[in-house]
XYZ file of C-alpha atoms in Angstrom:
216
model
C -31.623 7.372 59.838
C -30.010 11.250 59.894
C -26.332 12.781 60.455
C -28.124 14.655 63.275
C -29.545 11.579 64.726
C -25.588 10.411 64.412
C -24.394 13.147 65.930
C -26.568 13.447 68.901
C -26.086 9.632 69.505
C -22.256 10.024 69.262
C -22.939 13.204 71.837
C -25.008 11.225 74.278
C -22.527 8.617 74.349
C -19.599 10.687 75.083
C -20.830 12.236 77.552
C -23.055 9.142 78.966
C -25.737 11.511 80.403
C -28.733 13.087 78.227
C -28.785 16.433 80.042
C -24.720 16.822 79.298
C -25.089 16.421 75.911
C -28.246 18.683 75.557
C -26.047 21.388 76.695
C -23.005 20.565 74.859
C -25.144 20.502 71.682
C -27.133 23.726 72.465
C -30.159 21.696 72.167
C -32.689 21.222 74.498
C -33.247 17.867 77.030
C -36.395 16.653 75.250
C -34.930 16.396 71.643
C -32.154 15.021 72.118
C -34.125 12.347 74.194
C -36.797 12.220 71.453
C -33.628 11.772 68.942
C -32.330 8.780 71.057
C -35.725 7.111 71.206
C -36.389 7.844 67.364
C -32.916 6.087 66.057
C -33.415 2.829 68.671
C -37.454 2.419 67.432
C -36.681 3.030 64.153
C -33.607 0.288 64.110
C -35.530 -1.754 66.684
C -32.656 -1.932 69.383
C -31.611 -0.284 72.543
C -28.746 1.298 72.230
C -28.241 2.323 75.741
C -29.262 0.827 79.126
C -31.336 2.912 81.343
C -30.069 2.797 85.032
C -32.430 4.810 87.117
C -31.552 8.138 85.761
C -28.840 7.121 84.181
C -27.969 5.895 80.922
C -24.970 3.620 79.990
C -23.959 2.792 76.608
C -24.751 -1.184 75.763
C -23.061 -3.481 73.437
C -25.459 -2.865 70.706
C -24.749 0.687 71.267
C -20.680 0.280 71.490
C -20.892 -1.400 68.271
C -22.796 1.020 66.655
C -20.768 3.866 68.061
C -18.115 2.632 66.066
C -19.933 2.882 62.636
C -21.751 5.907 63.614
C -17.934 7.841 64.091
C -16.695 6.851 60.933
C -19.864 8.243 58.925
C -19.545 11.369 60.846
C -16.079 11.669 60.131
C -16.506 10.835 55.846
C -19.318 13.340 56.368
C -17.031 15.986 57.665
C -14.364 14.981 55.117
C -16.951 15.396 51.929
C -17.988 18.785 53.464
C -14.177 19.928 53.690
C -14.040 18.762 49.908
C -16.923 20.523 48.642
C -15.933 24.275 50.518
C -12.254 23.621 49.010
C -14.241 23.033 45.731
C -17.048 26.029 46.261
C -13.561 28.494 46.670
C -12.291 27.091 43.141
C -15.567 28.001 41.192
C -15.206 31.714 41.114
C -12.723 34.431 41.939
C -9.170 34.906 39.767
C -6.555 32.960 40.311
C -2.624 34.698 39.429
C -0.024 32.476 37.918
C 3.653 33.042 36.555
C 5.353 30.452 34.468
C 8.921 30.141 33.377
C 9.803 30.383 29.741
C 10.209 26.764 29.094
C 7.221 26.067 31.389
C 4.871 28.389 29.534
C 5.515 27.426 26.456
C 5.448 23.714 26.378
C 4.163 22.368 29.641
C 1.666 24.396 30.620
C -0.925 25.431 28.050
C -2.650 21.989 27.370
C -2.773 21.666 31.570
C -4.482 25.374 31.641
C -7.111 24.415 28.767
C -8.288 21.265 31.108
C -8.473 23.698 34.007
C -10.583 26.089 32.499
C -13.172 23.248 31.603
C -13.178 21.960 34.988
C -13.313 25.465 36.716
C -15.038 27.819 33.904
C -16.073 30.426 36.393
C -12.185 30.850 37.508
C -10.132 33.356 36.296
C -7.045 33.400 35.111
C -3.795 35.506 34.941
C -0.921 34.363 33.621
C 2.787 35.943 33.160
C 5.761 34.636 31.834
C 9.229 35.380 32.901
C 12.282 33.456 34.013
C 12.509 31.373 37.100
C 14.307 34.106 39.329
C 11.925 35.995 37.940
C 8.823 33.745 39.169
C 10.296 33.155 42.288
C 10.452 37.145 43.052
C 6.638 37.633 42.081
C 5.731 34.846 44.626
C 7.716 35.873 47.407
C 6.865 39.286 46.792
C 3.356 38.682 46.410
C 2.464 39.634 42.864
C 1.388 35.901 41.832
C -0.307 33.523 43.678
C 1.556 30.584 42.305
C 4.701 30.111 40.163
C 5.547 27.608 37.893
C 9.246 27.081 37.314
C 11.688 24.300 36.345
C 15.077 23.669 38.232
C 15.037 24.244 41.759
C 13.973 27.443 44.214
C 16.155 27.612 47.322
C 14.436 30.291 49.107
C 13.206 30.000 52.993
C 9.986 32.307 52.765
C 8.549 30.149 49.762
C 7.226 26.101 49.481
C 7.878 24.603 46.469
C 7.188 20.813 45.423
C 7.741 18.751 42.197
C 4.636 18.136 39.418
C 6.340 17.127 36.883
C 9.678 16.009 35.358
C 11.690 16.713 32.297
C 15.125 16.243 30.670
C 17.493 18.354 29.050
C 19.484 17.238 25.616
C 22.342 18.729 23.712
C 21.682 19.873 20.115
C 24.532 20.556 17.833
C 24.885 21.565 14.175
C 24.998 18.082 11.298
C 28.551 19.670 10.977
C 29.565 19.589 14.789
C 32.276 16.621 15.638
C 29.578 15.740 18.334
C 27.006 14.867 15.562
C 29.185 11.769 14.762
C 28.000 9.941 17.615
C 31.587 9.978 19.464
C 31.378 8.957 23.324
C 32.078 12.577 25.021
C 34.349 13.156 28.325
C 34.757 15.838 30.706
C 36.932 17.727 28.567
C 34.699 18.033 25.880
C 32.080 19.638 28.265
C 34.977 21.908 29.575
C 36.220 23.011 26.115
C 32.845 23.751 24.071
C 31.564 26.599 23.209
C 27.740 26.825 24.844
C 24.786 28.987 23.409
C 22.673 29.099 26.831
C 19.496 30.749 28.599
C 19.658 34.245 30.172
C 21.172 34.243 33.422
C 18.343 33.498 36.150
C 16.979 30.844 33.485
C 16.199 27.731 35.284
C 17.507 25.461 32.491
C 20.671 27.630 32.849
C 20.975 26.966 36.431
C 20.362 23.229 36.132
C 22.583 22.737 33.295
C 25.479 25.105 35.552
C 24.509 23.077 38.684
C 25.438 19.997 36.379
C 28.859 21.064 35.453
C 29.425 22.299 39.110
C 28.796 18.875 40.315
C 31.158 17.451 37.727
C 33.624 20.423 38.655
C 33.649 21.712 34.988
C 33.769 25.665 34.398
C 32.215 27.503 31.822
C 34.365 29.265 29.162
């Protein structure tokens, strides 16, 4: 059997009428009838009961229809997947990544992406998180990758990976001795931070604000 035969069968079953099904599919009545007869003869089972000039889906046809619709749905999904894939086989994609993502997370993934889609050109630029959001919002790039929260109603975002931040101090710093730190320690410390607009800085500032701590 073919997908065309299944489509014709499903349409005839829906209309319970050869002529109406043929009209809906922009086919001749004889072509639709021939497809149904070929399907029935191929498998040696009647799918419709012929009552005068009318046809009615019988028990075998009802069972077969359920499977036919599943096959047609799978075929449609496969066709959609191929169309989506075709869109990735050629063309260009502009991407902007924040500095941390661009330096550590992105390179190996770009290499794998290029291996899968060698015909797709990649234009990658680097900026901080705010710059990434601005670039996507204004249409200068199609895709942005950044750490931190991007809270803009004009943009859609999703989490694709997680990371953690750690504190780095000199071996001679009091914190290097492994003592337990309290809120006062964080509030009184002198910090070396990324520039305003950086995702890591925004994440750090959000943590400090949550704990009601102010940077000195």
